[in-house]
mmCIF file of N, CA and C in Angstrom:
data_model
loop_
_atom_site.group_PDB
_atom_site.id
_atom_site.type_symbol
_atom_site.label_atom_id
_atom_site.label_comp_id
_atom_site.label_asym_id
_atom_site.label_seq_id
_atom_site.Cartn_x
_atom_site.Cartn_y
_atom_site.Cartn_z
ATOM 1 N N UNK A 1 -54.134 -6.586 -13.203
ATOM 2 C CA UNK A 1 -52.745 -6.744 -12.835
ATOM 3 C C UNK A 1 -52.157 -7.941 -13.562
ATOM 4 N N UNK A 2 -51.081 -7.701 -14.316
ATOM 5 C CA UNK A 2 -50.954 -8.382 -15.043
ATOM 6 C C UNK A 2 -49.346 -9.757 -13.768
ATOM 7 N N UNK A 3 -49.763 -11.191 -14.194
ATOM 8 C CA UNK A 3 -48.896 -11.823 -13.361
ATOM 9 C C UNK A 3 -47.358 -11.852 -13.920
ATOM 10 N N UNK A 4 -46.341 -12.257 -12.370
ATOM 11 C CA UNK A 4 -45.332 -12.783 -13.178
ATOM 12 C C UNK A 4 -45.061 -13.823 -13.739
ATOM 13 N N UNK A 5 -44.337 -13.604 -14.885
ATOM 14 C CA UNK A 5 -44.087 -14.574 -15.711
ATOM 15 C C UNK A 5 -42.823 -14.226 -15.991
ATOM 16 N N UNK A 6 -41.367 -15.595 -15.601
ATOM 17 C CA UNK A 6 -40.608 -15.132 -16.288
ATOM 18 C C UNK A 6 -40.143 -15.890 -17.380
ATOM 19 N N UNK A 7 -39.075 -15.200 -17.888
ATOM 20 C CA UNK A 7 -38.605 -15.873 -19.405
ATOM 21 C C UNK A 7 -38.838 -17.663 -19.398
ATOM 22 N N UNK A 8 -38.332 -17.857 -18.995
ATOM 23 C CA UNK A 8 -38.181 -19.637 -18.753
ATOM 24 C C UNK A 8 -39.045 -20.291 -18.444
ATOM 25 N N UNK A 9 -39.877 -19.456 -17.724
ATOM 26 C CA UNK A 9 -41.514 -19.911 -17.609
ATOM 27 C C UNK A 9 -42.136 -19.965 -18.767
ATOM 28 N N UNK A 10 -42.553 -18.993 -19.116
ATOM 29 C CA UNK A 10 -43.417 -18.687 -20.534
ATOM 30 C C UNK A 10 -42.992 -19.410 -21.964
ATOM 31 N N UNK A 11 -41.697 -19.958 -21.768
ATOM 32 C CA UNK A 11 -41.205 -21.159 -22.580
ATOM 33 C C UNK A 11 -41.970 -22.208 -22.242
ATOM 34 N N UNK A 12 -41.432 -22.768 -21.385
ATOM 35 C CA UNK A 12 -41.873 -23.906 -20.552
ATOM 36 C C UNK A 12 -43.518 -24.173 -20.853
ATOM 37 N N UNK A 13 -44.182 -22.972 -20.619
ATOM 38 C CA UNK A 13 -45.621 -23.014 -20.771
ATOM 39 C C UNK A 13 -45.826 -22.827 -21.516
ATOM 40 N N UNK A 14 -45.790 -22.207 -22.792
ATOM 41 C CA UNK A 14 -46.135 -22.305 -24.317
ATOM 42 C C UNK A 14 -45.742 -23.712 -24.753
ATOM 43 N N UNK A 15 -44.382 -24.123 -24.315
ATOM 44 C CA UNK A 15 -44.441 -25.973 -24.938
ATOM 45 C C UNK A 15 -45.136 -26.532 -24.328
ATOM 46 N N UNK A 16 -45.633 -26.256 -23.120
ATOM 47 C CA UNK A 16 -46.177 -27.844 -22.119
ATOM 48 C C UNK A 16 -47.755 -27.627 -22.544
ATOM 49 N N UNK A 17 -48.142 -26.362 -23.202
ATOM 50 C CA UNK A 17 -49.767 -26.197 -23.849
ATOM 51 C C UNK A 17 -49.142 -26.353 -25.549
ATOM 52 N N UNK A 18 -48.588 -27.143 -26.016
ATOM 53 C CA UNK A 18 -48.024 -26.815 -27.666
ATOM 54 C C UNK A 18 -48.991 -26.684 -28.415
ATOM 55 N N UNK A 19 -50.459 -27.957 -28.478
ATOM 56 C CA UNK A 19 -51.346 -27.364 -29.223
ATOM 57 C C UNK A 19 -52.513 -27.128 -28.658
ATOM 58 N N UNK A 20 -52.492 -26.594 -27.369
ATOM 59 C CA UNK A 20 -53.942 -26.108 -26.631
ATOM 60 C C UNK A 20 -53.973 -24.802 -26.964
ATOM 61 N N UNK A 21 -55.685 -24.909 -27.769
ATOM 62 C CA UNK A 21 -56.301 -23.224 -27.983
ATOM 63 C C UNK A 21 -57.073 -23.180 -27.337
ATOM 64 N N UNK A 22 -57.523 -23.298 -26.153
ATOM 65 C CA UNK A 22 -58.041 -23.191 -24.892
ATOM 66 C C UNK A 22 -57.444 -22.370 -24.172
ATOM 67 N N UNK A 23 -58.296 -21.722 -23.222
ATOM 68 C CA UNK A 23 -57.335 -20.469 -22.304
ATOM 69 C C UNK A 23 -57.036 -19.734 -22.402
ATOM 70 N N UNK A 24 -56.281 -18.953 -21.438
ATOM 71 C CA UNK A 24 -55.735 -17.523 -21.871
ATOM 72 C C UNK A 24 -54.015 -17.746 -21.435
ATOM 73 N N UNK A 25 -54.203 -16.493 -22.056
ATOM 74 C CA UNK A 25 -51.832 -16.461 -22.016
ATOM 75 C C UNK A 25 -51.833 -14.988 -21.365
ATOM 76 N N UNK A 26 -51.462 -14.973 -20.919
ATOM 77 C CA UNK A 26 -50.995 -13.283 -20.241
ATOM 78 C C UNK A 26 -49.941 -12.661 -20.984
ATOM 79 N N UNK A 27 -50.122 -11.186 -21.029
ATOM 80 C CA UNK A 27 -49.002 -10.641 -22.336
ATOM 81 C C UNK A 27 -47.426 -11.047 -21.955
ATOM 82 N N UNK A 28 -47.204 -11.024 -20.416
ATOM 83 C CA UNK A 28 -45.693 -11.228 -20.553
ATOM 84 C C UNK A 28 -45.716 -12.765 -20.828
ATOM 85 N N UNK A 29 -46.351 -13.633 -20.768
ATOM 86 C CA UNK A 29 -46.074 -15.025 -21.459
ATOM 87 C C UNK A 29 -46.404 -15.066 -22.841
ATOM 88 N N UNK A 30 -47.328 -14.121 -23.163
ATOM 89 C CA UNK A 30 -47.132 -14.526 -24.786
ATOM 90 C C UNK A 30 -45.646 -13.746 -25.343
ATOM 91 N N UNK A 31 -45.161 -12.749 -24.896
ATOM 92 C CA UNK A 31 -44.108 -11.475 -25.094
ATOM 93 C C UNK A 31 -42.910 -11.954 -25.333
ATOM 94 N N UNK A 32 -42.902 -12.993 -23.711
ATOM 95 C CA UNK A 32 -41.388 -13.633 -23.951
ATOM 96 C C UNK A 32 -41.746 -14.929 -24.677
ATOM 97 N N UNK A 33 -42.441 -15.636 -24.984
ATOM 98 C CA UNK A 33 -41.988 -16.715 -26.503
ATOM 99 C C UNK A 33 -41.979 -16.138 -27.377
ATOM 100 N N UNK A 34 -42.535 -15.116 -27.567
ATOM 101 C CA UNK A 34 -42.516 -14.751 -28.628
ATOM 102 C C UNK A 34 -41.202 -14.002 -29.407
ATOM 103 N N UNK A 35 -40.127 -13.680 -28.347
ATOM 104 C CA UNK A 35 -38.635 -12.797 -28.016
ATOM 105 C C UNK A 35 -37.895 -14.285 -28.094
ATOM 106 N N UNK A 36 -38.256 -15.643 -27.644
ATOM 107 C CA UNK A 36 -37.313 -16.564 -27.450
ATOM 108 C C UNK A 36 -37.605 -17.061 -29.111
ATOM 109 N N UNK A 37 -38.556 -16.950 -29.804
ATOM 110 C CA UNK A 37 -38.720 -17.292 -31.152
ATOM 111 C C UNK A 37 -38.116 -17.094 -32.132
ATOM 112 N N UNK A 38 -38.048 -15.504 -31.686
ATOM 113 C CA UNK A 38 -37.552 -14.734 -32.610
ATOM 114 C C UNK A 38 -35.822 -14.688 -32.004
ATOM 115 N N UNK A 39 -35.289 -14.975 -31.146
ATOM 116 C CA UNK A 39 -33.688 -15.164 -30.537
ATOM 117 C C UNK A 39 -33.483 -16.517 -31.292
ATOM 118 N N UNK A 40 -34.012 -17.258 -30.885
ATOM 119 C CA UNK A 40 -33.543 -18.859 -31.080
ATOM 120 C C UNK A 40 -33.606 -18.801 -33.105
ATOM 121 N N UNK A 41 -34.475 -18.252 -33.763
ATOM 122 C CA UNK A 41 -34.556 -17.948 -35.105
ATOM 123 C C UNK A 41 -33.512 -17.521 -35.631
ATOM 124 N N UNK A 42 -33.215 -16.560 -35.791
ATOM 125 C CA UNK A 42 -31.595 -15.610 -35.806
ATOM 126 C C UNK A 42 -30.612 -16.678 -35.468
ATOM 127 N N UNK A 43 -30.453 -16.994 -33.928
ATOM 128 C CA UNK A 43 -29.269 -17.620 -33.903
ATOM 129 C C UNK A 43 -29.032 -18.860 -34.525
ATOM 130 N N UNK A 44 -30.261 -19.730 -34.598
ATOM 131 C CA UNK A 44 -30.138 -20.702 -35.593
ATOM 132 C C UNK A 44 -29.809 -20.315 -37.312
ATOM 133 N N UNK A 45 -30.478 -19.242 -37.485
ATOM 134 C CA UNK A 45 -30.103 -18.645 -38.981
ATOM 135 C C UNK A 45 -28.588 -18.297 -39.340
ATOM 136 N N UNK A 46 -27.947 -18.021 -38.557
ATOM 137 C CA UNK A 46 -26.556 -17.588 -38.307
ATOM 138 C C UNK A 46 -25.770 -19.030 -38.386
ATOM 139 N N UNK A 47 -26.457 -19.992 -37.762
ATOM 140 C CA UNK A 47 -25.354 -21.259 -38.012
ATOM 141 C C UNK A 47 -26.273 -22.394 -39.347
ATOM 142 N N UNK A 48 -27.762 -22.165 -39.408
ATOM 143 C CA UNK A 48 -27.727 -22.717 -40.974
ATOM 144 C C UNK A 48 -29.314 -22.251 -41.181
ATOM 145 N N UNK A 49 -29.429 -22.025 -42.576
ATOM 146 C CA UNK A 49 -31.108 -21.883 -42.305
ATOM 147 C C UNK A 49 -31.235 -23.229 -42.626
ATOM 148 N N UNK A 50 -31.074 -23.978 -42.547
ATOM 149 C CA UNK A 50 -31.787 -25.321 -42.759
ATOM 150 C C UNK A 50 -32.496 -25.538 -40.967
ATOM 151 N N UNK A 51 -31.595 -25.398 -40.278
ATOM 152 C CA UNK A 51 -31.723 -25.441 -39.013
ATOM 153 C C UNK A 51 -33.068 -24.343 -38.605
ATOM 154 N N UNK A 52 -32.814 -23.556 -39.129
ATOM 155 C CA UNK A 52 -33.823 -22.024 -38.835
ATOM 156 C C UNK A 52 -35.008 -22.475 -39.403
ATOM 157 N N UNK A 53 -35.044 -23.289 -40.136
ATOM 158 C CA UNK A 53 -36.290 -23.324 -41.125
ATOM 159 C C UNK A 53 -36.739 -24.565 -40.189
ATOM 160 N N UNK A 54 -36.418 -25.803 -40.116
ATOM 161 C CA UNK A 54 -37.125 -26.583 -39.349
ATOM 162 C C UNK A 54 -37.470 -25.781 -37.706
ATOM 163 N N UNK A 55 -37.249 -25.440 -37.279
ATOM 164 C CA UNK A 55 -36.875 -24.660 -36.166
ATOM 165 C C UNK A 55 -38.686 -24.001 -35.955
ATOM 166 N N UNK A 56 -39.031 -23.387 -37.008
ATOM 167 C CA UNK A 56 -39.769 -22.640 -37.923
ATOM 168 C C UNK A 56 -40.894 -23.440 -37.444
ATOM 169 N N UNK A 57 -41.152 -24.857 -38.294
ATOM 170 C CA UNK A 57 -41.961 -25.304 -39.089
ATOM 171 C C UNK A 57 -42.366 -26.034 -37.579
ATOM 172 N N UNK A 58 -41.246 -26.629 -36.400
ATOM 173 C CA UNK A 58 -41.709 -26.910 -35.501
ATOM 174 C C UNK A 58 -42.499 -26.211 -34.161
ATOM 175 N N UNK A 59 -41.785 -24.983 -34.396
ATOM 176 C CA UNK A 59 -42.871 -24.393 -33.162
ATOM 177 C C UNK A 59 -43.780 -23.230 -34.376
ATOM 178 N N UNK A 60 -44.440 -23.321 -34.978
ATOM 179 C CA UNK A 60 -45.341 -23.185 -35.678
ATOM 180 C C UNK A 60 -46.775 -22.966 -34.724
ATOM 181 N N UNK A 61 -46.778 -24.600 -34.250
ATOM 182 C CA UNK A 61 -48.167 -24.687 -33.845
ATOM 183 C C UNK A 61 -48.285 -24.169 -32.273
ATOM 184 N N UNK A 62 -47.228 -24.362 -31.912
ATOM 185 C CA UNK A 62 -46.925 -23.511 -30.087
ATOM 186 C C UNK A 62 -47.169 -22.229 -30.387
ATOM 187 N N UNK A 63 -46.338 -21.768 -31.369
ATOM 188 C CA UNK A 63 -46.937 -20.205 -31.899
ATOM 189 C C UNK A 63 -48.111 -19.796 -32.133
ATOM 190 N N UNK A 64 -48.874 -20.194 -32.830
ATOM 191 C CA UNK A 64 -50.509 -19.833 -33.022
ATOM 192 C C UNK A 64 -50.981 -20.847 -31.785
ATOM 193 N N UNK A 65 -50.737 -21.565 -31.352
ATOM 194 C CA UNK A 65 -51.743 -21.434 -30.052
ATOM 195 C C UNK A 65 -51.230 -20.231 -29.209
ATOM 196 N N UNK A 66 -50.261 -20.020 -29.179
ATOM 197 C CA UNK A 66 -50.133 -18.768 -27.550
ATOM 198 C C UNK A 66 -50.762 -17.489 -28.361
ATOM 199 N N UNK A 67 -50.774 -17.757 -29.295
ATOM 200 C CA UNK A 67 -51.362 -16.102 -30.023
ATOM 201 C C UNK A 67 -52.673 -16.381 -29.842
ATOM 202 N N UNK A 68 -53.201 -17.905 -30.147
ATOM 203 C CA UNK A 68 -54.978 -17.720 -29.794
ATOM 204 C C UNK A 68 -55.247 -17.809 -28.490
ATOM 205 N N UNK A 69 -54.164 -18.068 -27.433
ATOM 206 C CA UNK A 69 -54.150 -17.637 -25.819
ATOM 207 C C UNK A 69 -54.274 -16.113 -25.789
ATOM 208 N N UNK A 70 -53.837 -15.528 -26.102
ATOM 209 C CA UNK A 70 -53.553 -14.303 -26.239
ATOM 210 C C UNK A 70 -54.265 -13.321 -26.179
ATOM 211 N N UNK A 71 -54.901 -13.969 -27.453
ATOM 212 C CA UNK A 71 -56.372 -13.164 -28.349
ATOM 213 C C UNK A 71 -57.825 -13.306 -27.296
ATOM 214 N N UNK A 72 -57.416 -14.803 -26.756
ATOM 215 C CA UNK A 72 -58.779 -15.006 -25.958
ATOM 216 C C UNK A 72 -58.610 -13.826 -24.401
ATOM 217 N N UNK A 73 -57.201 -13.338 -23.849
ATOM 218 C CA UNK A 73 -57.030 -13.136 -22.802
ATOM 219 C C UNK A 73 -58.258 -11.776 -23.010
ATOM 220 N N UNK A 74 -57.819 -10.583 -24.593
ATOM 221 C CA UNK A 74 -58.538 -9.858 -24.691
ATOM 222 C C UNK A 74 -59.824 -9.768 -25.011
ATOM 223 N N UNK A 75 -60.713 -11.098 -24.799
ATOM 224 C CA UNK A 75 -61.808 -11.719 -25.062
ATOM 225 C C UNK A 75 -62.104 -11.539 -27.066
ATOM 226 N N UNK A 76 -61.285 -11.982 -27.271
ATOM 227 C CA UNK A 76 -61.112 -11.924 -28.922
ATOM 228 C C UNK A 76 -60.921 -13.356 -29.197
ATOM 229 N N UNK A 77 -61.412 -13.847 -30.604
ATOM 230 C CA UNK A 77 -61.389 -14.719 -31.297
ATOM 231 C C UNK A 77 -59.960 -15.336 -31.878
ATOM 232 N N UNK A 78 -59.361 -16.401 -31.562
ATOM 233 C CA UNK A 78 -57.853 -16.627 -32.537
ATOM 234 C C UNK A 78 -57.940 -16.574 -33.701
ATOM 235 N N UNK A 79 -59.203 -16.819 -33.971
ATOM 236 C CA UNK A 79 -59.278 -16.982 -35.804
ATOM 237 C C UNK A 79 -59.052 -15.395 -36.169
ATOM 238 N N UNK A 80 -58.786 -14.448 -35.594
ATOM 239 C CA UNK A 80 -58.458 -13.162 -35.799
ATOM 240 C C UNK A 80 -56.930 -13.072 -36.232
ATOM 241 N N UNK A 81 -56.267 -13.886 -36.043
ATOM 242 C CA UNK A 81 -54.801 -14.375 -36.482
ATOM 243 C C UNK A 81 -55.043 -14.279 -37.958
ATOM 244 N N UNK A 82 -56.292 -14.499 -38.613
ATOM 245 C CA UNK A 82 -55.788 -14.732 -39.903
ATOM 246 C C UNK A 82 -56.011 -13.131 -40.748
ATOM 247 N N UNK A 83 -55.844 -12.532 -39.550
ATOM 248 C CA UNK A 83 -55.696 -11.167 -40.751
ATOM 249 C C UNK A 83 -54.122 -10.763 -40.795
ATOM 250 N N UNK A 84 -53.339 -11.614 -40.296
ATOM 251 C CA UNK A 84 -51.614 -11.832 -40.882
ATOM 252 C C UNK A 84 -51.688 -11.954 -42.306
ATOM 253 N N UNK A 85 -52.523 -12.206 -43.134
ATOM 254 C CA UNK A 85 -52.589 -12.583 -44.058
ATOM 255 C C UNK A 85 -52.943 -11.195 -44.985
ATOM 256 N N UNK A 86 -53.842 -10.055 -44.293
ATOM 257 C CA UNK A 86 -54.097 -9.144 -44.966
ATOM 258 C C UNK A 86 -52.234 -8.091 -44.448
ATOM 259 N N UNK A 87 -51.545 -7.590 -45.827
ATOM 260 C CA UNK A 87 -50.681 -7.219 -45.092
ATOM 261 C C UNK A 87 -50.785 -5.813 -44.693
ATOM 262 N N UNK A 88 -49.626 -5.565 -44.503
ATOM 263 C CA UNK A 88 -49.339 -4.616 -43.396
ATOM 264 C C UNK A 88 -50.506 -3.686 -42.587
ATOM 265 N N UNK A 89 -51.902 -3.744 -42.928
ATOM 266 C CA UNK A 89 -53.055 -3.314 -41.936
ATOM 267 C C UNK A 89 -53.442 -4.328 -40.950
ATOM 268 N N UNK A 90 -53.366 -5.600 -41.855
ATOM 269 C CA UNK A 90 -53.473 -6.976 -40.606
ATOM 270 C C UNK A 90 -52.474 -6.950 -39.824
ATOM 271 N N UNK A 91 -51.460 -6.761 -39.865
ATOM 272 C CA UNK A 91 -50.031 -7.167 -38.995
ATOM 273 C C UNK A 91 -50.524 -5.816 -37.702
ATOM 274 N N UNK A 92 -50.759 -4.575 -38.355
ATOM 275 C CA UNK A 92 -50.822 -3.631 -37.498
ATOM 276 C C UNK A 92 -52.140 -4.414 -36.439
ATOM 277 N N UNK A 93 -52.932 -4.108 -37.380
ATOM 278 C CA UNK A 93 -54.566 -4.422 -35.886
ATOM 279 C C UNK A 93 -54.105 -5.809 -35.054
ATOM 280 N N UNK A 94 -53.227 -6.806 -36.105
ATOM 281 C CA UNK A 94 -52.976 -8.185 -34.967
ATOM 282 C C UNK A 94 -51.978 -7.874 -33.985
ATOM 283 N N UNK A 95 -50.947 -6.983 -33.990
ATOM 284 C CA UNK A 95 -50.056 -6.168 -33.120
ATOM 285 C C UNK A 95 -50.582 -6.030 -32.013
ATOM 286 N N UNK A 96 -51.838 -5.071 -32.115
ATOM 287 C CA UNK A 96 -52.492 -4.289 -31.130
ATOM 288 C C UNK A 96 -53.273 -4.927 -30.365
ATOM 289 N N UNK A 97 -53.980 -6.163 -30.788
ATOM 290 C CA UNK A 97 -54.371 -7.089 -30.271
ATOM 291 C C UNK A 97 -53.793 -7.374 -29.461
ATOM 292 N N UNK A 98 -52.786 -8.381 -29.966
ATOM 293 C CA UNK A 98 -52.151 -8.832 -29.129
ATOM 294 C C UNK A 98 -51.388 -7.976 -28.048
ATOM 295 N N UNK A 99 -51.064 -6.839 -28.041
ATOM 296 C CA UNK A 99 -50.351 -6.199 -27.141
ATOM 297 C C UNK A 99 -51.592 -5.600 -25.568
ATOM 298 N N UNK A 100 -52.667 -5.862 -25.912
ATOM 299 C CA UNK A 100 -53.763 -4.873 -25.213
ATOM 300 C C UNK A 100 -53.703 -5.785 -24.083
ATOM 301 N N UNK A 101 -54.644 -4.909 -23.428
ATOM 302 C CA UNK A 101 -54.442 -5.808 -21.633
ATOM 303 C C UNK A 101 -55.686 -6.553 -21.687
ATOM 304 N N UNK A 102 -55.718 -7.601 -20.539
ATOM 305 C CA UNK A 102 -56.989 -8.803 -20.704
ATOM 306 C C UNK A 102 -57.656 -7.924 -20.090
ATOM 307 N N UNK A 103 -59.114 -8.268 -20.869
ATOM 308 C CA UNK A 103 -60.541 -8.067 -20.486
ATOM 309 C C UNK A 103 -61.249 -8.893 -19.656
ATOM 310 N N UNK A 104 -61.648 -8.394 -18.339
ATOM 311 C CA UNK A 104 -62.365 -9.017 -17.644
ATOM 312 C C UNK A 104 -64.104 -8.446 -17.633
ATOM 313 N N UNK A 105 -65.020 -8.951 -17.190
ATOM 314 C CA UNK A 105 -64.956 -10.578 -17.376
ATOM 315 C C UNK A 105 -64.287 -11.591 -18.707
ATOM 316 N N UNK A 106 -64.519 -12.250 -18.895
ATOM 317 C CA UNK A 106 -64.124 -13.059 -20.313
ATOM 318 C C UNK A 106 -64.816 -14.264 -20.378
ATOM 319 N N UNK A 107 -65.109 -14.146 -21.979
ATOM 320 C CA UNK A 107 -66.223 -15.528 -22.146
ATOM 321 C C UNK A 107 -65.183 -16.669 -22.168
ATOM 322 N N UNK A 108 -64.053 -16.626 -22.158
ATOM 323 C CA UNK A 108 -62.972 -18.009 -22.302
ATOM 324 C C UNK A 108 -62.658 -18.520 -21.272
ATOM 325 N N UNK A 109 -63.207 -17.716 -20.211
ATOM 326 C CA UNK A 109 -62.219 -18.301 -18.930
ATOM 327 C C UNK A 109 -61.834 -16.979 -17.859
ATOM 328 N N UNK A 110 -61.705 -17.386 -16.341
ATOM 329 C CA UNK A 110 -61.104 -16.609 -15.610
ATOM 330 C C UNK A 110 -59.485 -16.459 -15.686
ATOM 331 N N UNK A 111 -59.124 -15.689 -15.221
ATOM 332 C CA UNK A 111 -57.481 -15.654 -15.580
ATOM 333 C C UNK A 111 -56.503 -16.844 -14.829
ATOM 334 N N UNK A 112 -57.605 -16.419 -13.261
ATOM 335 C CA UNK A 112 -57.323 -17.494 -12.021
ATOM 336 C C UNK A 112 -57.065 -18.684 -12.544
ATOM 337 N N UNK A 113 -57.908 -18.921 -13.431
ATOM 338 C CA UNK A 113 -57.982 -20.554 -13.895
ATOM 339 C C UNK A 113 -56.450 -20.911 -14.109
ATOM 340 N N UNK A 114 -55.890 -19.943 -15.174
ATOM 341 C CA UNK A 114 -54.633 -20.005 -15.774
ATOM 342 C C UNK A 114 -53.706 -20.083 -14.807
ATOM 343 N N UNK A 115 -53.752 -19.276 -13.575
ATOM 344 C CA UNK A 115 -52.612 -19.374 -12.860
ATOM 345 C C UNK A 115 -52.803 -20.642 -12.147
ATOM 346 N N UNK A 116 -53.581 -21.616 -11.786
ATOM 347 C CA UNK A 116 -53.203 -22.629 -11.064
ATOM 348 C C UNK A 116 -52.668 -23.233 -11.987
ATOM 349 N N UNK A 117 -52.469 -24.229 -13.228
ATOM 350 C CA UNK A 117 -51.860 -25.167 -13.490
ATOM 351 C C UNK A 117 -50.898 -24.713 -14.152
#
């Protein structure tokens, strides 16, 4: 069962972990930063990419940690992120990854863990 998480949360908690690759992320917290990334991107692009581009370069590292939250929820490796690099077959399998539901047990951690702090 996947928890709630809403929008403003899953902000909140992707910055307040910015560079922890520890843990797990639940899909609707990795889902919505990942929707506020890609909103806040655009709308900054629209008033300058200079703005869009630092924008970019700063949540960078909040970004690949919630993706290696992510990866661990499905008991997967983050270093699996780097098949972004192979294109469009990497983008697909890192998609799917990331979209799949957490695997329990998990060698990273209980989920429980995640929801207390």
């Amino acid at each position: 069962m996947e928890s709630t998480v809403t929008f403003l949360d899953a902000i909140k908690t992707c910055f307040s972990k910015y560079a922890e690759f520890n843990g797990r992320a639940s899909r609707p917290e990795y889902w919505y930063f990942f929707l506020f990334l890609v909103l806040a991107s655009l709308v900054l692009g629209m008033v300058s990419n200079t703005a869009s581009g630092i924008f970019s370069l700063v949540t960078l590292i909040p970004s690949v940690a919630a993706a290696t939250r992510r990866l661990h929820d499905t008991n997967r490796s983050g270093w699996l992120q780097l098949l972004w690099l192979v294109p469009l077959i990497g983008w697909i399998v890192v998609i799917v990854f990331l979209a799949q539901e957490a695997k329990e047990p998990n060698q990273f951690g209980s989920r429980s863990d995640e929801l207390v702090s």
